[in-house]
Coordinates of C-alpha atoms in Angstrom, one line a residue:
M1 CA -161.5 8.9 38.4
I2 CA -162.9 9.1 34.9
R3 CA -163.2 5.4 34.7
A4 CA -165.1 5.1 38.0
S5 CA -167.5 7.8 36.8
L6 CA -168.1 5.9 33.5
R7 CA -168.9 2.8 35.4
Q8 CA -171.3 4.7 37.6
L9 CA -173.0 6.3 34.7
L10 CA -173.5 3.0 32.9
A11 CA -174.6 1.2 36.0
A12 CA -177.2 3.9 36.9
F13 CA -178.6 3.7 33.5
V14 CA -178.9 -0.1 33.5
L15 CA -180.4 -0.1 36.9
A16 CA -182.9 2.6 35.9
L17 CA -183.9 0.6 32.8
L18 CA -184.3 -2.6 34.8
V19 CA -186.5 -0.9 37.3
A20 CA -188.7 0.6 34.6
A21 CA -188.8 -2.5 32.5
Q22 CA -189.6 -5.1 35.2
P23 CA -192.1 -4.8 38.0
A24 CA -191.3 -5.9 41.5
R25 CA -191.9 -9.5 41.9
A26 CA -190.4 -10.2 45.3
Q27 CA -193.7 -9.7 47.0
S28 CA -196.0 -12.1 48.8
I29 CA -199.1 -13.4 47.0
L30 CA -202.4 -13.4 48.9
R31 CA -204.6 -16.4 48.5
D32 CA -208.3 -16.1 49.6
A33 CA -211.1 -18.1 48.3
E34 CA -213.6 -15.2 48.4
T35 CA -211.4 -12.7 46.9
E36 CA -210.3 -14.9 44.0
A37 CA -213.9 -15.9 43.2
L38 CA -214.9 -12.2 43.1
L39 CA -212.0 -11.2 40.9
A40 CA -212.7 -14.0 38.5
D41 CA -216.3 -13.1 38.0
M42 CA -215.6 -9.3 37.6
S43 CA -212.9 -10.0 35.1
A44 CA -214.5 -12.7 33.1
P45 CA -216.5 -10.4 30.6
L46 CA -213.4 -8.1 30.2
I47 CA -211.2 -11.1 29.5
K48 CA -213.7 -12.3 26.8
A49 CA -213.9 -8.7 25.4
A50 CA -210.0 -8.7 25.1
G51 CA -210.3 -11.9 23.0
L52 CA -208.8 -14.1 25.7
N53 CA -210.1 -17.2 27.6
P54 CA -211.1 -16.7 31.3
R55 CA -209.7 -20.2 31.9
D56 CA -206.3 -18.9 30.9
V57 CA -206.1 -15.6 32.6
K58 CA -205.6 -15.1 36.3
V59 CA -205.9 -12.1 38.5
V60 CA -203.4 -12.5 41.3
L61 CA -203.5 -10.4 44.5
I62 CA -200.2 -9.0 45.9
N63 CA -199.7 -7.9 49.4
N64 CA -198.7 -4.3 48.7
G65 CA -200.5 -1.2 50.1
E66 CA -199.7 0.9 47.0
I67 CA -202.3 1.7 44.3
N68 CA -200.9 -0.3 41.4
A69 CA -201.2 -3.4 39.1
F70 CA -198.9 -4.9 36.6
V71 CA -198.3 -7.8 34.2
A72 CA -194.9 -9.7 34.1
G73 CA -195.3 -12.2 31.3
G74 CA -197.9 -14.9 30.7
Q75 CA -201.6 -14.1 31.1
V76 CA -201.5 -13.0 34.7
V77 CA -202.6 -9.7 36.1
Y78 CA -201.0 -8.8 39.4
L79 CA -203.2 -6.6 41.5
H80 CA -201.9 -4.8 44.6
S81 CA -204.1 -5.1 47.7
G82 CA -203.9 -1.3 48.1
T83 CA -205.8 -0.9 44.9
I84 CA -208.8 -2.9 46.3
Q85 CA -208.6 -1.3 49.8
D86 CA -208.5 2.3 48.3
A87 CA -211.1 1.8 45.6
K88 CA -214.6 3.2 46.0
P89 CA -216.7 0.9 43.8
A90 CA -215.7 -2.3 42.4
N91 CA -216.0 -0.7 39.1
E92 CA -212.8 1.1 39.7
V93 CA -210.8 -2.1 40.0
Q94 CA -212.5 -3.4 36.8
G95 CA -210.9 -0.4 35.0
V96 CA -207.5 -1.3 36.4
I97 CA -208.0 -4.9 35.3
A98 CA -209.2 -3.8 31.8
H99 CA -206.0 -1.7 31.4
E100 CA -203.7 -4.6 32.5
L101 CA -205.6 -6.9 29.9
G102 CA -204.6 -4.4 27.3
H103 CA -200.9 -5.2 28.2
I104 CA -201.5 -8.9 27.9
A105 CA -203.4 -8.7 24.7
G106 CA -200.9 -6.3 23.1
G107 CA -198.0 -8.5 24.1
H108 CA -196.3 -5.5 25.8
V109 CA -194.0 -7.5 28.1
V110 CA -192.2 -9.0 25.1
L111 CA -192.3 -5.6 23.3
G112 CA -191.1 -3.9 26.5
S113 CA -187.8 -5.8 26.3
R114 CA -187.4 -4.7 22.6
G115 CA -187.7 -1.1 23.8
Y116 CA -185.2 -1.7 26.5
Q117 CA -182.7 -3.1 24.0
E118 CA -183.1 -0.2 21.6
A119 CA -182.5 2.2 24.4
M120 CA -179.4 0.2 25.5
G121 CA -178.1 0.4 22.0
V122 CA -178.2 4.2 22.1
T123 CA -176.3 4.2 25.4
L124 CA -173.7 1.7 24.3
I125 CA -173.0 3.7 21.2
S126 CA -172.4 6.9 23.2
L127 CA -170.2 4.9 25.6
V128 CA -167.9 3.8 22.7
L129 CA -167.8 7.3 21.4
G130 CA -167.1 8.7 24.8
L131 CA -164.3 6.2 25.5
A132 CA -162.7 7.2 22.2
A133 CA -162.9 10.9 23.2
V134 CA -161.3 10.0 26.6
A135 CA -158.5 8.0 24.8
A136 CA -157.9 10.9 22.6
G137 CA -157.3 13.1 25.7
A138 CA -160.7 14.8 25.8
G139 CA -161.9 13.5 29.1
E140 CA -164.5 16.0 29.9
A141 CA -165.9 15.8 26.4
G142 CA -166.0 12.1 26.6
A143 CA -167.9 12.1 29.9
G144 CA -170.3 14.6 28.5
I145 CA -171.0 12.3 25.4
M146 CA -171.7 9.4 27.7
A147 CA -173.9 11.3 30.1
A148 CA -175.9 12.6 27.0
G149 CA -176.1 9.1 25.8
Q150 CA -177.4 7.9 29.0
Q151 CA -180.1 10.5 29.1
A152 CA -181.0 9.9 25.4
G153 CA -181.3 6.1 26.0
M154 CA -183.5 6.5 29.0
G155 CA -185.6 9.1 27.2
K156 CA -186.0 6.7 24.3
Y157 CA -187.2 4.0 26.7
L158 CA -189.6 6.2 28.6
A159 CA -191.1 7.5 25.4
F160 CA -191.6 3.9 24.2
S161 CA -193.3 3.1 27.5
R162 CA -195.6 6.0 27.5
Q163 CA -196.7 5.1 23.9
Q164 CA -197.5 1.6 25.1
E165 CA -199.4 2.9 28.2
A166 CA -201.5 5.2 25.9
S167 CA -202.4 2.4 23.7
T168 CA -203.3 0.3 26.6
D169 CA -205.5 3.0 28.1
A170 CA -207.5 2.9 24.8
A171 CA -207.7 -0.9 24.9
G172 CA -209.0 -0.9 28.4
A173 CA -211.8 1.6 27.4
K174 CA -212.6 -0.7 24.4
Y175 CA -212.9 -3.8 26.6
L176 CA -215.1 -2.0 29.2
N177 CA -217.5 -0.8 26.4
A178 CA -217.6 -4.1 24.6
A179 CA -218.4 -5.9 27.9
G180 CA -221.2 -3.4 28.7
I181 CA -219.4 -2.2 31.9
S182 CA -219.5 1.5 32.8
G183 CA -216.2 3.3 32.3
K184 CA -216.9 5.8 35.2
G185 CA -214.7 3.7 37.5
Y186 CA -211.9 3.7 34.9
L187 CA -212.0 7.5 34.8
N188 CA -212.3 7.8 38.6
F189 CA -209.1 5.6 38.9
F190 CA -207.1 8.0 36.8
K191 CA -208.5 11.0 38.8
T192 CA -207.2 9.2 41.9
L193 CA -203.8 9.1 40.3
Q194 CA -204.1 12.6 39.2
A195 CA -204.7 13.8 42.7
M196 CA -201.5 11.8 43.8
E197 CA -199.6 13.5 40.9
Y198 CA -200.8 16.9 42.2
R199 CA -199.6 16.0 45.7
Y200 CA -196.1 15.3 44.4
G201 CA -196.0 18.2 42.1
I202 CA -196.0 16.0 38.9
G203 CA -197.4 17.9 35.8
R204 CA -197.3 17.9 32.0
K205 CA -193.9 19.6 31.9
M206 CA -192.4 16.6 33.8
E207 CA -194.0 14.0 31.4
F208 CA -190.7 13.3 29.6
M209 CA -189.4 11.9 32.9
L210 CA -192.3 9.5 33.3
D211 CA -192.9 6.0 31.9
H212 CA -196.6 6.8 31.5
P213 CA -198.6 9.8 30.3
V214 CA -199.8 12.2 33.0
S215 CA -203.2 11.4 34.3
A216 CA -204.7 14.7 33.1
E217 CA -203.8 13.7 29.5
R218 CA -205.1 10.1 30.0
I219 CA -208.5 11.5 31.3
A220 CA -208.8 13.9 28.5
N221 CA -208.1 11.1 25.9
L222 CA -210.5 8.6 27.3
T223 CA -213.5 10.8 28.5
E224 CA -215.2 11.3 25.2
T225 CA -214.8 7.6 24.3
M226 CA -216.3 6.5 27.6
E227 CA -219.1 8.9 27.7
K228 CA -220.4 8.1 24.2
S229 CA -220.6 4.4 25.0
P230 CA -224.1 3.0 26.0
A231 CA -222.5 1.3 29.0
W232 CA -221.6 4.7 30.5
A233 CA -224.9 5.2 32.2
K234 CA -225.5 1.5 32.8
P235 CA -226.1 0.7 36.6
L236 CA -223.2 -1.0 38.4
N237 CA -223.6 -4.8 39.1
Q238 CA -225.0 -4.7 42.7
D239 CA -223.9 -8.3 43.5
W240 CA -220.2 -7.5 42.6
E241 CA -220.4 -4.2 44.6
E242 CA -221.8 -5.9 47.7
R243 CA -219.2 -8.8 47.5
F244 CA -216.5 -6.1 46.9
K245 CA -217.3 -4.3 50.1
R246 CA -217.0 -7.6 51.9
V247 CA -213.6 -8.3 50.5
Q248 CA -212.5 -4.8 51.3
A249 CA -213.5 -5.3 55.0
K250 CA -211.8 -8.6 55.1
L251 CA -208.5 -7.1 53.6
D252 CA -208.6 -4.3 56.1
G253 CA -208.9 -6.7 59.0
Y254 CA -206.3 -9.0 57.6
L255 CA -203.7 -6.4 56.4
M256 CA -204.1 -3.3 58.6
D257 CA -202.6 -3.1 61.9
P258 CA -205.2 -4.6 64.3
A259 CA -205.6 -1.4 66.3
Q260 CA -206.2 0.6 63.2
A261 CA -208.6 -2.0 61.8
L262 CA -210.6 -1.8 65.1
Q263 CA -210.6 1.9 65.0
K264 CA -211.9 2.0 61.5
Y265 CA -214.6 -0.6 62.4
P266 CA -215.5 0.0 66.1
A267 CA -217.8 -2.2 68.0
T268 CA -220.7 0.3 67.5
N269 CA -220.7 -0.7 63.9
Q270 CA -222.8 -3.8 63.6
T271 CA -222.8 -4.3 59.8
L272 CA -221.6 -7.5 58.3
Y273 CA -218.6 -5.8 56.9
A274 CA -217.5 -4.5 60.4
H275 CA -218.0 -8.0 62.0
Y276 CA -215.9 -9.4 59.1
A277 CA -213.0 -6.9 59.6
R278 CA -213.1 -7.3 63.5
A279 CA -213.0 -11.1 63.2
Y280 CA -209.7 -11.0 61.3
A281 CA -208.3 -8.1 63.4
Y282 CA -209.1 -9.8 66.7
H283 CA -207.7 -13.0 65.3
R284 CA -204.4 -11.5 64.3
A285 CA -204.2 -9.5 67.5
G286 CA -204.4 -12.7 69.6
Y287 CA -208.0 -12.5 70.9
P288 CA -209.5 -15.8 69.9
D289 CA -212.7 -15.4 71.9
K290 CA -213.5 -12.1 70.5
A291 CA -212.6 -13.2 67.1
D292 CA -214.9 -16.3 67.5
A293 CA -217.7 -14.1 68.7
E294 CA -217.4 -11.9 65.6
A295 CA -217.3 -15.0 63.3
A296 CA -220.3 -16.4 65.1
A297 CA -222.3 -13.2 64.4
L298 CA -221.4 -13.6 60.7
V299 CA -222.6 -17.2 60.6
Q300 CA -225.7 -16.3 62.6
A301 CA -226.6 -13.8 59.9
K302 CA -225.9 -16.0 57.0
P303 CA -225.7 -19.7 58.2
K304 CA -224.7 -21.1 54.7
D305 CA -222.3 -18.5 53.6
P306 CA -219.1 -20.5 52.8
Y307 CA -216.8 -17.7 53.5
F308 CA -218.2 -16.8 56.9
L309 CA -218.1 -20.5 57.8
E310 CA -214.5 -20.6 56.5
I311 CA -213.4 -17.8 58.8
Q312 CA -215.1 -19.4 61.7
G313 CA -213.3 -22.7 61.1
Q314 CA -210.0 -21.0 60.6
I315 CA -210.2 -19.1 63.8
L316 CA -211.1 -22.4 65.7
L317 CA -208.3 -24.3 64.0
E318 CA -205.6 -21.8 64.8
A319 CA -206.9 -21.4 68.3
G320 CA -206.0 -25.1 68.8
R321 CA -209.5 -26.4 68.4
P322 CA -209.4 -28.5 65.2
K323 CA -212.2 -30.9 66.1
D324 CA -214.5 -27.8 66.5
A325 CA -213.2 -26.3 63.3
V326 CA -214.1 -29.4 61.2
V327 CA -217.8 -28.8 61.4
P328 CA -218.0 -25.4 59.9
L329 CA -215.2 -26.2 57.4
R330 CA -217.1 -29.2 56.1
T331 CA -220.2 -27.0 55.4
A332 CA -218.1 -24.3 53.9
L333 CA -216.5 -26.8 51.5
R334 CA -220.0 -28.1 50.5
E335 CA -221.5 -24.6 50.0
S336 CA -218.4 -23.4 48.1
R337 CA -218.7 -26.3 45.6
N338 CA -215.4 -27.7 46.8
N339 CA -213.3 -24.7 46.7
P340 CA -209.6 -25.9 46.8
L341 CA -208.4 -23.4 49.3
I342 CA -211.2 -24.2 51.7
A343 CA -210.5 -27.9 51.0
T344 CA -207.0 -27.4 52.1
T345 CA -208.1 -25.8 55.3
L346 CA -210.5 -28.6 56.1
G347 CA -207.7 -31.1 55.3
H348 CA -205.3 -29.4 57.6
A349 CA -208.0 -29.4 60.4
L350 CA -208.8 -33.2 59.9
I351 CA -205.0 -33.9 60.2
Q352 CA -204.8 -31.7 63.3
T353 CA -207.5 -33.7 65.1
D354 CA -205.0 -36.4 65.5
E355 CA -207.8 -39.1 64.8
T356 CA -206.9 -41.8 62.4
A357 CA -210.6 -42.1 61.4
N358 CA -210.3 -38.6 59.8
F359 CA -207.3 -39.4 57.7
D360 CA -209.0 -40.9 54.7
E361 CA -211.3 -37.9 54.5
A362 CA -208.3 -35.7 54.7
K363 CA -206.7 -37.4 51.8
G364 CA -209.8 -37.2 49.7
V365 CA -210.3 -33.5 50.2
L366 CA -206.6 -32.6 49.7
R367 CA -206.3 -34.7 46.6
T368 CA -209.3 -32.8 45.2
A369 CA -207.6 -29.6 46.2
V370 CA -204.4 -30.2 44.5
A371 CA -206.3 -31.4 41.4
R372 CA -208.2 -28.2 41.1
D373 CA -205.5 -25.8 42.1
D374 CA -202.1 -26.0 40.4
D375 CA -200.5 -23.3 42.6
N376 CA -201.1 -24.4 46.2
P377 CA -197.8 -25.5 47.9
F378 CA -199.6 -25.7 51.3
A379 CA -202.0 -28.3 50.0
W380 CA -199.2 -30.4 48.8
L381 CA -197.5 -30.1 52.2
Q382 CA -200.7 -31.2 54.0
L383 CA -201.3 -34.0 51.5
G384 CA -197.7 -35.2 52.1
T385 CA -198.3 -35.1 55.9
V386 CA -201.4 -37.3 55.7
Y387 CA -199.7 -39.8 53.5
E388 CA -196.8 -40.0 56.0
R389 CA -199.1 -40.3 58.9
T390 CA -200.8 -43.3 57.2
G391 CA -197.5 -44.9 56.3
D392 CA -197.5 -44.2 52.6
E393 CA -194.0 -43.0 52.3
P394 CA -193.8 -43.2 48.5
R395 CA -196.7 -40.9 47.9
A396 CA -195.5 -38.6 50.8
A397 CA -192.4 -38.3 48.8
L398 CA -194.3 -37.5 45.6
A399 CA -196.2 -34.7 47.4
T400 CA -192.9 -33.3 48.7
A401 CA -191.6 -33.5 45.0
E402 CA -194.7 -31.6 43.7
R403 CA -194.2 -28.9 46.3
A404 CA -190.5 -28.6 45.9
S405 CA -190.9 -28.4 42.0
M406 CA -193.6 -25.7 42.4
M407 CA -191.3 -23.6 44.7
G408 CA -188.1 -24.0 42.5
D409 CA -186.3 -26.5 44.8
T410 CA -185.1 -28.6 42.0
R411 CA -182.7 -30.7 44.0
T412 CA -185.4 -31.8 46.5
A413 CA -187.8 -32.4 43.7
L414 CA -185.4 -34.8 42.0
Q415 CA -184.5 -36.7 45.1
S416 CA -188.1 -37.0 46.4
A417 CA -189.4 -38.1 42.9
R418 CA -186.8 -40.7 42.7
F419 CA -187.8 -42.1 46.1
A420 CA -191.4 -42.1 45.0
L421 CA -190.7 -44.0 41.9
G422 CA -189.1 -46.8 43.9
G423 CA -192.3 -47.4 45.9
I424 CA -195.3 -46.5 43.7
P425 CA -196.6 -49.2 41.2
Q426 CA -195.3 -48.6 37.7
N427 CA -197.3 -47.1 35.0
T428 CA -199.9 -45.8 37.5
P429 CA -200.9 -42.1 37.3
D430 CA -198.8 -41.3 40.4
W431 CA -195.8 -43.2 39.1
I432 CA -196.0 -41.4 35.7
R433 CA -196.2 -38.0 37.5
A434 CA -193.2 -38.9 39.7
Q435 CA -191.3 -39.8 36.6
D436 CA -192.2 -36.4 34.9
I437 CA -191.1 -34.4 37.9
A438 CA -187.7 -36.5 38.0
M439 CA -187.1 -36.1 34.3
A440 CA -187.7 -32.3 34.4
A441 CA -185.6 -31.8 37.4
Q442 CA -182.9 -33.8 36.0
N443 CA -182.9 -31.9 32.7
E444 CA -182.8 -28.6 34.6
M445 CA -179.9 -29.7 36.6
E446 CA -178.0 -30.9 33.5
D447 CA -178.7 -27.7 31.6
N448 CA -177.5 -25.5 34.5
P449 CA -174.6 -27.4 36.0
K450 CA -173.0 -24.2 37.7
K451 CA -176.3 -23.4 39.4
F452 CA -176.5 -26.8 41.0
K453 CA -172.8 -27.4 41.8
R454 CA -172.4 -28.6 45.2

């Protein structure tokens, strides 16, 4: 019984540390041209203020209704969709992004593993001492030593995490001030978290159990710094705020239960935001005619808006009318300056027309899409499809290899790349790319033989 208890104590500690040290990653990523463009524009001045390059930093939207954001290595900020949906002004989301940039600039993902190792060291020492006590016949004392060690180890890690969060709060304030962006939204975000803490009875007395300072303390520490900045009273960027309201409505229509979205945006509401939300809600609920009518109202209001044209084309395409979808999608692509996500949808529509005259255009827009977006498996799938439809099997295999490599399917990547090498002229860019994929896949399989054992 003592041994079983010891295993449970150690397992519980390890699990708790892993949960604290690593954010959840098994969540779906939302790709949307309009949302990504807005987040890139809103974050660019903050990224520069953090001493980073906007070309290297991405803000990625995660399909999760909770208010949260995190970093997990590299220069990527993962932002929960719930953070956008629940925010009042866009300025609040900028505060969240500024905070996460502090983690990136401070190298906190790497430092976090160091804090985990130190905490684990404390636990393992107590485990050895506890086992020694058990072996000497002092079972209860040994169990007590190990339980105390577990608590000390976790406390050490949580204290380390709170220190990181406090320094990152200050960094976020620094970036907002340096970028000339008001910190009001930053403080408002922490006030939202404070209200949530009150709801669950979390106060200063419980701080030792948290991996971050309580929000009341964070607000107190930041208020003076924010209010003294010339940026504090600076008016909000109205272009960003307008675009943000559109994105919020789009996410509501796409992510909320259709009935709830339609209740939030009733037919009596004739704003563009309401039309936007209802277009997505009706589309998801299976009412293509109503969805098309809402999209048409958007396009009528702004005939050259690429994102209104995009949703109109998407609705037509998914309603089985690809020929009708091509027209608005072509215009959307032009007005968006060849956005790769819109290009992918247009390429898909051109293929779905089943007209061979459209296949060359599909190849062109899809090749542009994959060249400009290095994380779009669906674009590679469509490019492979059009290559196959036109009889170019080697390049269809190369597209499959690209997609498989991107999705971690190493075996398929190797097999498809080898097939492509056999049919693409040597030393051409496509042949070299196929060779690179094949070599990388082969090396990975050789380095991890157990993983790829049949």
